[in-house]
Structure formats: structure tokens, C-alpha cells
PDB file of C-alpha atoms in Angstrom:
ATOM      1  CA  MET A   5       0.000   0.000   0.000  1.00  0.00           C
ATOM      2  CA  ASN A   6       1.347   3.424  -0.892  1.00  0.00           C
ATOM      3  CA  PHE A   7       0.840   5.523   2.219  1.00  0.00           C
ATOM      4  CA  MET A   8       1.790   8.717   0.403  1.00  0.00           C
ATOM      5  CA  ASN A   9      -1.218   8.261  -1.911  1.00  0.00           C
ATOM      6  CA  ILE A  10      -3.449   8.214   1.160  1.00  0.00           C
ATOM      7  CA  ALA A  11      -1.783  11.369   2.501  1.00  0.00           C
ATOM      8  CA  TYR A  12      -2.379  12.938  -0.920  1.00  0.00           C
ATOM      9  CA  LYS A  13      -6.087  12.056  -0.731  1.00  0.00           C
ATOM     10  CA  GLU A  14      -6.215  13.712   2.693  1.00  0.00           C
ATOM     11  CA  ALA A  15      -4.639  16.832   1.174  1.00  0.00           C
ATOM     12  CA  LEU A  16      -7.366  16.844  -1.489  1.00  0.00           C
ATOM     13  CA  LYS A  17      -9.994  16.795   1.275  1.00  0.00           C
ATOM     14  CA  ALA A  18      -8.399  19.892   2.795  1.00  0.00           C
ATOM     15  CA  TYR A  19      -8.262  21.580  -0.611  1.00  0.00           C
ATOM     16  CA  LYS A  20     -11.981  20.983  -1.182  1.00  0.00           C
ATOM     17  CA  LYS A  21     -12.672  22.581   2.228  1.00  0.00           C
ATOM     18  CA  LYS A  22     -10.572  25.620   1.277  1.00  0.00           C
ATOM     19  CA  GLU A  23      -7.861  24.650   3.746  1.00  0.00           C
ATOM     20  CA  ILE A  24      -4.163  24.620   2.933  1.00  0.00           C
ATOM     21  CA  PRO A  25      -3.924  21.242   1.173  1.00  0.00           C
ATOM     22  CA  VAL A  26      -1.762  19.157   3.464  1.00  0.00           C
ATOM     23  CA  GLY A  27      -2.461  15.533   4.323  1.00  0.00           C
ATOM     24  CA  ALA A  28      -0.787  13.202   6.796  1.00  0.00           C
ATOM     25  CA  VAL A  29      -0.815   9.484   7.593  1.00  0.00           C
ATOM     26  CA  ILE A  30       0.794   7.746  10.562  1.00  0.00           C
ATOM     27  CA  VAL A  31       1.816   4.114  10.139  1.00  0.00           C
ATOM     28  CA  LYS A  32       3.062   1.549  12.630  1.00  0.00           C
ATOM     29  CA  ASP A  33       4.017  -2.013  11.722  1.00  0.00           C
ATOM     30  CA  ASN A  34       2.908  -1.292   8.145  1.00  0.00           C
ATOM     31  CA  LYS A  35      -0.653  -0.472   9.296  1.00  0.00           C
ATOM     32  CA  ILE A  36      -2.374   2.900   9.181  1.00  0.00           C
ATOM     33  CA  ILE A  37      -3.027   4.155  12.699  1.00  0.00           C
ATOM     34  CA  ALA A  38      -4.388   7.606  11.785  1.00  0.00           C
ATOM     35  CA  LYS A  39      -4.797   9.996   8.892  1.00  0.00           C
ATOM     36  CA  SER A  40      -5.790  13.628   8.757  1.00  0.00           C
ATOM     37  CA  HIS A  41      -5.607  16.916   6.893  1.00  0.00           C
ATOM     38  CA  ASN A  42      -5.421  20.595   7.734  1.00  0.00           C
ATOM     39  CA  ASN A  43      -8.507  22.054   9.406  1.00  0.00           C
ATOM     40  CA  ARG A  44      -7.321  25.364  10.866  1.00  0.00           C
ATOM     41  CA  GLN A  45     -10.008  27.436   9.150  1.00  0.00           C
ATOM     42  CA  LYS A  46     -12.912  25.117   9.885  1.00  0.00           C
ATOM     43  CA  LYS A  47     -11.975  24.549  13.538  1.00  0.00           C
ATOM     44  CA  TYR A  48     -10.654  28.097  14.148  1.00  0.00           C
ATOM     45  CA  ASN A  49      -7.564  26.465  15.600  1.00  0.00           C
ATOM     46  CA  VAL A  50      -3.991  27.555  14.956  1.00  0.00           C
ATOM     47  CA  LEU A  51      -2.893  23.987  15.770  1.00  0.00           C
ATOM     48  CA  GLY A  52      -5.087  22.414  13.072  1.00  0.00           C
ATOM     49  CA  HIS A  53      -2.152  21.164  11.021  1.00  0.00           C
ATOM     50  CA  ALA A  54      -2.454  17.764   9.331  1.00  0.00           C
ATOM     51  CA  GLU A  55       0.551  16.395  11.191  1.00  0.00           C
ATOM     52  CA  ILE A  56      -0.680  17.517  14.610  1.00  0.00           C
ATOM     53  CA  ASN A  57      -4.185  16.215  13.935  1.00  0.00           C
ATOM     54  CA  ALA A  58      -2.781  12.823  12.916  1.00  0.00           C
ATOM     55  CA  ILE A  59      -0.496  12.721  15.967  1.00  0.00           C
ATOM     56  CA  LEU A  60      -3.395  13.467  18.331  1.00  0.00           C
ATOM     57  CA  LYS A  61      -5.499  10.727  16.743  1.00  0.00           C
ATOM     58  CA  THR A  62      -2.617   8.265  16.987  1.00  0.00           C
ATOM     59  CA  GLU A  63      -1.948   9.099  20.633  1.00  0.00           C
ATOM     60  CA  LYS A  64      -5.601   8.510  21.448  1.00  0.00           C
ATOM     61  CA  LYS A  65      -5.749   5.240  19.508  1.00  0.00           C
ATOM     62  CA  LEU A  66      -2.500   3.874  20.957  1.00  0.00           C
ATOM     63  CA  ARG A  67      -3.237   5.375  24.391  1.00  0.00           C
ATOM     64  CA  ASP A  68       0.301   6.703  24.568  1.00  0.00           C
ATOM     65  CA  TRP A  69       1.977   9.989  23.664  1.00  0.00           C
ATOM     66  CA  ARG A  70       5.184   8.142  22.823  1.00  0.00           C
ATOM     67  CA  LEU A  71       4.897   7.173  19.174  1.00  0.00           C
ATOM     68  CA  ASP A  72       8.061   5.107  18.917  1.00  0.00           C
ATOM     69  CA  GLY A  73       7.971   2.813  15.905  1.00  0.00           C
ATOM     70  CA  CYS A  74       5.671   5.134  13.943  1.00  0.00           C
ATOM     71  CA  ILE A  75       6.339   6.681  10.540  1.00  0.00           C
ATOM     72  CA  LEU A  76       4.631   9.898   9.461  1.00  0.00           C
ATOM     73  CA  TYR A  77       3.877  10.357   5.757  1.00  0.00           C
ATOM     74  CA  VAL A  78       2.997  13.956   4.921  1.00  0.00           C
ATOM     75  CA  THR A  79       2.469  15.732   1.624  1.00  0.00           C
ATOM     76  CA  LEU A  80       4.374  18.897   2.546  1.00  0.00           C
ATOM     77  CA  GLU A  81       7.595  19.212   4.503  1.00  0.00           C
ATOM     78  CA  PRO A  82       6.570  19.961   8.119  1.00  0.00           C
ATOM     79  CA  CYS A  83       6.743  23.526   9.422  1.00  0.00           C
ATOM     80  CA  GLN A  84       8.776  24.366  12.524  1.00  0.00           C
ATOM     81  CA  LEU A  85       5.745  24.014  14.815  1.00  0.00           C
ATOM     82  CA  CYS A  86       5.002  20.530  13.508  1.00  0.00           C
ATOM     83  CA  GLN A  87       8.678  19.575  13.612  1.00  0.00           C
ATOM     84  CA  LYS A  88       8.747  20.288  17.333  1.00  0.00           C
ATOM     85  CA  VAL A  89       5.554  18.270  17.972  1.00  0.00           C
ATOM     86  CA  ILE A  90       6.961  15.403  15.876  1.00  0.00           C
ATOM     87  CA  GLU A  91      10.173  15.434  17.902  1.00  0.00           C
ATOM     88  CA  GLU A  92       8.282  15.483  21.209  1.00  0.00           C
ATOM     89  CA  SER A  93       6.032  12.610  20.119  1.00  0.00           C
ATOM     90  CA  ARG A  94       9.082  10.471  19.319  1.00  0.00           C
ATOM     91  CA  ILE A  95       7.950   9.511  15.825  1.00  0.00           C
ATOM     92  CA  ASP A  96      10.776   7.494  14.236  1.00  0.00           C
ATOM     93  CA  GLN A  97      10.696   8.852  10.701  1.00  0.00           C
ATOM     94  CA  VAL A  98       8.991  11.499   8.581  1.00  0.00           C
ATOM     95  CA  ILE A  99       8.630  11.060   4.836  1.00  0.00           C
ATOM     96  CA  TYR A 100       7.340  14.045   2.894  1.00  0.00           C
ATOM     97  CA  LEU A 101       6.353  14.520  -0.725  1.00  0.00           C
ATOM     98  CA  LEU A 102       7.112  18.179  -1.417  1.00  0.00           C
ATOM     99  CA  GLU A 103       9.819  20.340   0.073  1.00  0.00           C
ATOM    100  CA  GLN A 104       9.018  23.794   1.406  1.00  0.00           C
ATOM    101  CA  ASP A 105      11.200  26.616   0.183  1.00  0.00           C
ATOM    102  CA  LYS A 106      11.378  28.244   3.613  1.00  0.00           C
ATOM    103  CA  SER A 107      13.231  25.706   5.708  1.00  0.00           C
ATOM    104  CA  LYS A 108      15.781  22.987   5.351  1.00  0.00           C
ATOM    105  CA  LEU A 109      15.519  20.108   7.775  1.00  0.00           C
ATOM    106  CA  GLU A 110      18.777  19.043   9.371  1.00  0.00           C
ATOM    107  CA  SER A 111      17.631  15.837  11.073  1.00  0.00           C
ATOM    108  CA  ASN A 112      18.183  12.360   9.643  1.00  0.00           C
ATOM    109  CA  LYS A 113      14.615  11.624  10.735  1.00  0.00           C
ATOM    110  CA  TYR A 114      13.212  13.626   7.802  1.00  0.00           C
ATOM    111  CA  LYS A 115      13.536  12.616   4.194  1.00  0.00           C
ATOM    112  CA  GLN A 116      11.856  13.522   0.951  1.00  0.00           C
ATOM    113  CA  THR A 117      10.516  10.568  -0.979  1.00  0.00           C
ATOM    114  CA  ASN A 118      12.012  10.077  -4.422  1.00  0.00           C
ATOM    115  CA  ASP A 119       9.609   7.463  -5.751  1.00  0.00           C
ATOM    116  CA  CYS A 120       6.413   9.489  -6.235  1.00  0.00           C
ATOM    117  CA  ASN A 121       7.294  11.868  -9.046  1.00  0.00           C
ATOM    118  CA  LYS A 122       3.861  11.940 -10.726  1.00  0.00           C
ATOM    119  CA  LEU A 123       2.139  12.353  -7.364  1.00  0.00           C
ATOM    120  CA  ARG A 124       4.578  15.187  -6.509  1.00  0.00           C
ATOM    121  CA  GLU A 125       3.765  16.939  -9.802  1.00  0.00           C
ATOM    122  CA  ASN A 126       0.030  16.683  -9.140  1.00  0.00           C
ATOM    123  CA  TYR A 127       0.448  17.906  -5.576  1.00  0.00           C
ATOM    124  CA  GLN A 128       2.617  20.841  -6.691  1.00  0.00           C
ATOM    125  CA  LYS A 129      -0.200  21.916  -9.040  1.00  0.00           C
ATOM    126  CA  ILE A 130      -2.739  21.748  -6.200  1.00  0.00           C
ATOM    127  CA  ILE A 131      -0.544  23.798  -3.865  1.00  0.00           C
ATOM    128  CA  ASN A 132       0.121  26.379  -6.582  1.00  0.00           C
ATOM    129  CA  THR A 133      -3.568  26.629  -7.474  1.00  0.00           C
ATOM    130  CA  PHE A 134      -4.583  26.972  -3.831  1.00  0.00           C
ATOM    131  CA  PHE A 135      -2.224  29.875  -3.154  1.00  0.00           C
ATOM    132  CA  GLN A 136      -2.961  31.497  -6.513  1.00  0.00           C
ATOM    133  CA  LYS A 137      -6.703  31.545  -5.673  1.00  0.00           C
ATOM    134  CA  LEU A 138      -5.910  32.877  -2.206  1.00  0.00           C
ATOM    135  CA  ARG A 139      -4.105  35.861  -3.727  1.00  0.00           C
ATOM    136  CA  GLU A 140      -6.959  36.737  -6.127  1.00  0.00           C
TER     137      GLU A 140
END
């Protein structure tokens, strides 16, 4: 199963809701534990990032805030806020589809996937369209 495709579908859900199109999936032992997308606008919550939403769902499901053994798949490279939450939650690895221009991650925990080129192209178009419409 391609977990990045599922994260992409979550990003599309956010896009349709006029949220910044970011989707996230958390996997442990090759099984999906949680998935989510941005919902800051809908929930009026500055913490409504896809990564944070997925982490909160995972913590509840696993009944533990320590997410050792988990991998986070996310469509967009995590922001600094999410990076800190990811570090605190002890997620083992983060795999993202599209790099942000703003920051460069220094940790070995984070890596951009190289095997989803068509998906990356499609996602780049969605991100560009979203921000283009926002500026109109």
C-alpha cells in the first residue's frame, strides 16, 4: 500500500474545504493508525495542522503519547511548529512529498521521498492553485 497516496487524498480533502492542502498518515508495523488533513479554518484552531491532527489521533488510539515505531507520511515538509511536535512525540521517521522553500531540515529523521514523481507533480499543481486563488 502506498501511504503517500493516502496522505495525498487527505490533502485533497483539505483543498476541497478551502484549507491549505496538506495531508498526513501515521503508520506503525505497516498499518495505518491515523490519517488527517489541515482544518485550521474550519476549527478556528492555529494547531489544526495535518501532522498535529494525525499525531493526536494516533496518541488517542495507541493510548500513549510516545509514538516510537511510527512513521509519518505527509504531503508537505513539516513547518517548525510541527517539527517540534513530531520530535516530542518520538515519531521514528517522517517522509514528505514536497519540500518547502522556507526551511531545510537538518535531522536524519526527515527525508523527501524520491519514488512518487507523478504524485509530486500533481500535488505541486494543487498547492500552486490553492495559493494562486488565495491571492486573487
